[in-house]
Coordinates of C-alpha atoms in Angstrom, one line a residue:
M1 CA -33.2 -38.6 -67.1
E2 CA -30.4 -37.2 -65.0
L3 CA -31.1 -36.3 -61.4
H4 CA -29.0 -33.6 -59.7
C5 CA -29.3 -34.1 -55.9
R6 CA -26.3 -32.2 -54.8
S7 CA -26.4 -28.5 -54.0
A8 CA -24.1 -25.9 -52.3
E9 CA -26.1 -26.4 -49.1
T10 CA -25.7 -30.2 -49.1
E11 CA -22.2 -30.1 -50.4
N12 CA -21.0 -28.3 -47.2
M13 CA -23.4 -29.9 -44.8
T14 CA -22.0 -30.7 -41.3
I15 CA -23.3 -32.8 -38.5
D16 CA -26.0 -31.1 -36.5
A17 CA -26.7 -33.1 -33.3
P18 CA -26.8 -32.3 -29.6
T19 CA -23.4 -33.1 -28.1
P20 CA -23.6 -32.3 -24.4
F21 CA -20.4 -34.1 -23.5
G22 CA -18.5 -33.7 -26.8
R23 CA -18.3 -36.1 -29.8
A24 CA -15.3 -38.3 -29.0
L25 CA -15.6 -40.0 -25.7
C26 CA -13.4 -42.8 -24.3
A27 CA -14.9 -45.5 -22.1
M28 CA -11.7 -45.5 -20.0
I29 CA -10.2 -48.5 -18.4
T30 CA -9.6 -48.3 -14.6
P31 CA -5.8 -48.7 -14.0
F32 CA -4.8 -51.0 -11.2
T33 CA -1.4 -51.6 -9.6
E34 CA 0.3 -55.0 -10.1
E35 CA -1.1 -55.9 -6.7
G36 CA -4.6 -55.1 -7.9
A37 CA -5.2 -51.8 -6.0
L38 CA -6.7 -48.8 -7.6
D39 CA -3.9 -46.8 -9.4
L40 CA -5.0 -43.2 -9.1
D41 CA -1.7 -41.8 -10.4
G42 CA -2.0 -44.1 -13.4
A43 CA -5.6 -43.0 -14.0
Q44 CA -4.5 -39.4 -14.0
R45 CA -1.7 -40.0 -16.5
L46 CA -4.0 -42.1 -18.8
A47 CA -6.7 -39.4 -18.6
D48 CA -4.3 -36.7 -19.6
H49 CA -2.9 -38.8 -22.4
L50 CA -6.4 -39.5 -23.9
V51 CA -7.6 -35.9 -23.6
S52 CA -4.4 -34.6 -25.2
R53 CA -5.0 -36.9 -28.1
G54 CA -8.5 -35.8 -29.0
C55 CA -11.0 -37.2 -26.5
D56 CA -13.7 -34.7 -25.6
G57 CA -14.9 -36.7 -22.6
L58 CA -14.0 -39.7 -20.4
V59 CA -16.5 -42.2 -19.3
L60 CA -15.4 -43.8 -16.0
S61 CA -16.6 -46.9 -14.2
G62 CA -18.5 -48.4 -17.1
T63 CA -18.2 -51.9 -18.5
T64 CA -14.6 -51.2 -19.7
G65 CA -13.8 -49.6 -16.4
E66 CA -14.6 -52.9 -14.5
S67 CA -17.4 -51.2 -12.5
P68 CA -18.7 -54.6 -11.1
T69 CA -15.5 -55.1 -9.3
T70 CA -14.7 -51.6 -8.0
T71 CA -16.0 -50.4 -4.7
D72 CA -18.2 -47.3 -4.2
A73 CA -15.2 -45.5 -2.6
E74 CA -13.0 -46.4 -5.5
K75 CA -15.5 -45.0 -8.0
A76 CA -15.7 -41.7 -6.2
A77 CA -11.9 -41.5 -5.8
L78 CA -11.5 -42.2 -9.5
V79 CA -13.8 -39.3 -10.5
E80 CA -12.0 -36.9 -8.2
A81 CA -8.6 -37.9 -9.5
V82 CA -9.5 -37.7 -13.2
R83 CA -11.3 -34.4 -12.7
E84 CA -8.1 -33.0 -11.2
A85 CA -6.1 -34.4 -14.1
V86 CA -8.2 -33.1 -17.0
D87 CA -8.8 -29.7 -15.3
G88 CA -11.9 -28.8 -17.3
R89 CA -10.5 -29.9 -20.7
A90 CA -13.0 -32.7 -21.0
S91 CA -16.3 -33.9 -19.7
I92 CA -16.4 -36.6 -17.0
V93 CA -19.2 -39.1 -17.1
T94 CA -19.2 -41.9 -14.5
G95 CA -21.1 -45.1 -14.3
V96 CA -23.5 -45.5 -11.4
G97 CA -25.8 -48.3 -12.7
T98 CA -26.4 -51.3 -10.6
F99 CA -29.2 -53.9 -10.3
D100 CA -30.5 -52.0 -7.2
T101 CA -32.3 -48.7 -7.6
R102 CA -31.5 -47.6 -4.1
H103 CA -27.8 -48.3 -4.6
T104 CA -27.8 -46.6 -7.9
V105 CA -29.4 -43.5 -6.4
E106 CA -26.6 -43.5 -3.7
L107 CA -23.9 -43.7 -6.3
A108 CA -25.4 -40.9 -8.4
R109 CA -25.4 -38.6 -5.4
E110 CA -21.8 -39.6 -4.6
A111 CA -20.8 -38.9 -8.2
E112 CA -22.2 -35.4 -7.9
K113 CA -20.2 -34.8 -4.8
A114 CA -17.1 -36.1 -6.4
G115 CA -17.4 -33.7 -9.3
A116 CA -18.7 -35.7 -12.2
D117 CA -20.4 -33.9 -15.1
A118 CA -23.0 -36.6 -15.7
V119 CA -23.9 -40.2 -14.8
L120 CA -24.1 -43.3 -17.0
V121 CA -27.0 -45.5 -15.9
V122 CA -27.3 -49.1 -17.2
S123 CA -30.5 -51.1 -17.1
P124 CA -30.7 -53.1 -13.9
Y125 CA -29.2 -56.5 -14.7
Y126 CA -30.2 -60.0 -13.7
S127 CA -33.7 -59.0 -12.3
R128 CA -34.9 -58.1 -15.8
P129 CA -37.6 -55.6 -14.9
P130 CA -40.5 -54.9 -17.3
Q131 CA -40.5 -51.6 -19.3
D132 CA -42.7 -49.7 -16.8
A133 CA -40.5 -50.7 -13.9
L134 CA -37.4 -49.9 -16.0
E135 CA -38.8 -46.4 -16.8
E136 CA -39.5 -45.8 -13.1
H137 CA -36.0 -46.8 -12.2
F138 CA -34.4 -44.3 -14.6
R139 CA -36.7 -41.5 -13.5
T140 CA -35.9 -42.2 -9.8
V141 CA -32.2 -42.0 -10.5
A142 CA -32.6 -38.8 -12.6
D143 CA -34.6 -37.2 -9.8
A144 CA -31.9 -38.1 -7.2
S145 CA -29.2 -35.7 -8.1
G146 CA -28.7 -32.6 -10.2
L147 CA -26.5 -34.4 -12.8
P148 CA -27.5 -35.1 -16.4
V149 CA -28.2 -38.8 -17.1
V150 CA -26.9 -41.0 -20.0
L151 CA -29.0 -44.1 -20.5
Y152 CA -26.9 -47.1 -21.2
D153 CA -28.7 -49.7 -23.4
I154 CA -26.7 -52.9 -23.5
P155 CA -29.1 -55.8 -23.5
G156 CA -26.5 -58.3 -24.3
R157 CA -25.0 -57.8 -20.8
T158 CA -28.1 -56.8 -18.8
G159 CA -30.7 -59.1 -20.3
T160 CA -33.1 -56.1 -20.6
R161 CA -33.5 -53.8 -23.6
I162 CA -34.5 -50.2 -23.1
E163 CA -37.2 -50.3 -25.8
P164 CA -37.2 -47.3 -28.2
D165 CA -40.7 -46.2 -26.9
T166 CA -39.4 -46.3 -23.4
V167 CA -36.4 -44.1 -24.4
I168 CA -38.8 -41.7 -26.1
R169 CA -40.9 -41.3 -22.9
L170 CA -37.8 -40.9 -20.8
A171 CA -36.5 -38.1 -23.1
E172 CA -39.3 -36.0 -21.6
H173 CA -37.3 -35.9 -18.3
P174 CA -35.2 -32.7 -18.2
R175 CA -32.1 -34.5 -16.8
I176 CA -32.2 -37.5 -19.2
V177 CA -30.1 -36.1 -22.0
A178 CA -28.2 -38.9 -23.8
V179 CA -28.0 -42.6 -24.7
K180 CA -25.0 -44.9 -25.0
D181 CA -26.4 -47.3 -27.6
C182 CA -25.1 -50.9 -27.5
S183 CA -28.5 -52.4 -28.6
Y184 CA -27.5 -53.3 -32.2
D185 CA -30.9 -52.0 -33.3
F186 CA -30.0 -49.4 -35.9
L187 CA -33.6 -48.8 -36.9
G188 CA -34.6 -48.3 -33.2
A189 CA -31.9 -45.8 -32.8
Q190 CA -33.1 -43.8 -35.8
K191 CA -36.7 -43.9 -34.5
V192 CA -35.5 -42.3 -31.2
L193 CA -33.3 -39.8 -33.0
S194 CA -36.3 -38.7 -35.2
R195 CA -38.6 -38.1 -32.2
T196 CA -36.4 -36.7 -29.5
E197 CA -33.5 -34.3 -28.8
L198 CA -31.4 -36.9 -27.1
A199 CA -27.7 -37.1 -27.8
Y200 CA -27.2 -40.6 -29.1
Y201 CA -23.7 -42.0 -28.7
A202 CA -22.5 -45.2 -30.4
G203 CA -21.4 -47.7 -27.8
C204 CA -20.2 -50.3 -30.3
D205 CA -17.1 -49.1 -32.2
E206 CA -18.2 -50.7 -35.5
H207 CA -21.2 -48.2 -35.4
N208 CA -19.2 -45.0 -34.7
L209 CA -19.4 -43.7 -38.2
A210 CA -22.8 -45.1 -39.1
L211 CA -24.7 -43.8 -36.1
T212 CA -23.0 -40.4 -36.2
A213 CA -23.9 -40.1 -39.9
V214 CA -27.7 -40.4 -39.2
G215 CA -27.7 -37.8 -36.5
G216 CA -25.9 -39.4 -33.5
A217 CA -23.7 -37.3 -31.2
G218 CA -20.5 -39.4 -31.7
Y219 CA -19.2 -42.3 -29.7
I220 CA -18.3 -43.7 -26.3
S221 CA -15.5 -46.0 -27.3
T222 CA -13.5 -48.8 -25.7
V223 CA -11.1 -48.9 -28.6
A224 CA -10.3 -45.2 -28.1
N225 CA -8.2 -46.2 -25.1
V226 CA -5.5 -47.2 -27.6
V227 CA -6.2 -45.3 -30.8
P228 CA -7.9 -42.0 -29.7
E229 CA -6.6 -39.9 -32.5
Q230 CA -7.5 -42.4 -35.2
L231 CA -11.1 -42.7 -34.1
R232 CA -11.4 -39.0 -33.7
A233 CA -10.3 -38.5 -37.3
V234 CA -13.3 -40.6 -38.5
I235 CA -15.7 -38.2 -36.9
D236 CA -13.7 -35.1 -37.8
A237 CA -13.7 -36.1 -41.5
L238 CA -17.5 -36.7 -41.4
E239 CA -18.1 -33.4 -39.7
A240 CA -16.0 -31.7 -42.4
G241 CA -18.2 -33.2 -45.1
D242 CA -15.6 -35.7 -46.4
T243 CA -17.6 -38.9 -46.3
P244 CA -15.2 -41.0 -48.4
V245 CA -12.2 -40.2 -46.1
S246 CA -14.3 -40.8 -43.1
A247 CA -15.4 -44.2 -44.4
R248 CA -11.8 -45.2 -45.3
L249 CA -10.6 -44.2 -41.8
Q250 CA -13.4 -46.3 -40.2
Q251 CA -12.4 -49.2 -42.4
R252 CA -8.8 -48.9 -41.5
A253 CA -9.8 -49.2 -37.8
T254 CA -12.0 -52.2 -38.4
P255 CA -9.5 -55.0 -37.9
L256 CA -8.5 -53.6 -34.6
I257 CA -12.1 -53.1 -33.6
E258 CA -12.9 -56.7 -34.4
L259 CA -10.0 -58.1 -32.5
M260 CA -10.6 -55.9 -29.4
M261 CA -14.3 -56.3 -29.3
A262 CA -15.5 -59.3 -31.2
A263 CA -12.8 -62.0 -31.0
G264 CA -13.8 -63.7 -27.8
L265 CA -12.1 -61.5 -25.1
P266 CA -13.9 -58.7 -23.3
G267 CA -12.8 -55.2 -24.4
T268 CA -11.5 -54.5 -20.9
V269 CA -9.0 -57.3 -21.3
T270 CA -7.9 -56.4 -24.8
A271 CA -7.6 -52.7 -24.0
K272 CA -5.5 -53.3 -20.9
A273 CA -3.3 -55.8 -22.8
L274 CA -2.5 -53.2 -25.5
L275 CA -2.1 -50.3 -23.1
G276 CA 0.4 -52.4 -21.1
E277 CA 2.4 -53.2 -24.3
L278 CA 2.4 -49.5 -25.2
G279 CA 3.8 -48.5 -21.8
L280 CA 0.6 -46.7 -20.7
P281 CA -1.1 -47.2 -17.3
A282 CA -3.3 -50.2 -17.2
G283 CA -2.3 -53.0 -14.8
P284 CA -4.1 -56.3 -14.4
V285 CA -7.8 -57.0 -14.7
R286 CA -9.7 -58.1 -11.6
A287 CA -11.2 -61.5 -11.3
P288 CA -13.3 -63.1 -12.7
L289 CA -11.7 -61.6 -15.8
R290 CA -8.3 -63.0 -16.8
P291 CA -5.5 -61.4 -18.8
A292 CA -5.0 -62.0 -22.5
G293 CA -2.5 -64.7 -23.5
R294 CA 0.6 -64.0 -25.5
E295 CA -0.9 -65.1 -28.8
A296 CA -3.8 -62.8 -28.4
V297 CA -1.6 -59.9 -27.4
D298 CA 0.6 -60.4 -30.5
G299 CA -2.4 -60.3 -32.7
L300 CA -3.7 -57.2 -31.1
L301 CA -0.3 -55.5 -31.5
A302 CA -0.3 -56.4 -35.2
A303 CA -3.7 -54.9 -35.7
Y304 CA -2.8 -51.8 -33.7
E305 CA 0.3 -51.2 -35.8
E306 CA -1.8 -51.6 -39.0
C307 CA -4.3 -49.1 -37.7
V308 CA -1.8 -46.4 -36.8
A309 CA 0.5 -46.9 -39.7
G310 CA -1.5 -45.0 -42.3

């Protein structure tokens, strides 16, 4: 018996998901001068470069942006500078998450004053609060300003998962609108997608296509610092209904994704190494991070050239 599952409706189906900040977001590095100071001019030039090459939004002061080693004043100045550079062409989400609820509230309010469009709030790290305390933390931060909140679930760094049932409850809050998902729990993500209207962004580049295909909003990508157009093309092909092309483009990016994100060096280090080689603003990383060695940089360059060649 032959089953015919395709129809005109499914043949031309496009992604239908909430995308409050766009689909293609870059978790932007924070450029520093060679002396290690905040490079606001470099941040503006890099922001313009990324937006001009397909990024709908920029996520500042996240993991890739070295938020643990930038000051509160630097975070606010970065938002103001990038906002001026993009001039309404892209959304600006800024990280305010810390291990201290009071401090996180203060940063959220400062982000609003600086002109951010939303805040990214990671689970409080080190203290590992239980789920009810975690839920209260996020609600407190969401109540503290008028900005939309993106929950940042990255238990590998924080030690605490935002469990799917907790996310579902938090979705009831009118200002909690999105998730950056680095949980590596694909089933959990689909559970939340099926029961909420949250915009779900892949936070791990190897999941960009897969999570978007099941109803995710798109991605918040470290690798987009260096190949913004190539990653955007993956989502564009999927949205156009050309799944085979989308899959091939994702596969082409896989060697670079693996080297940048899963080869032993933090994504901040690999992104800054490549940006420096490409003549784009980056500068050094701040301690305790250390720069990539020459052998690692050569490998990254080879993977980059392969990714952009086709």
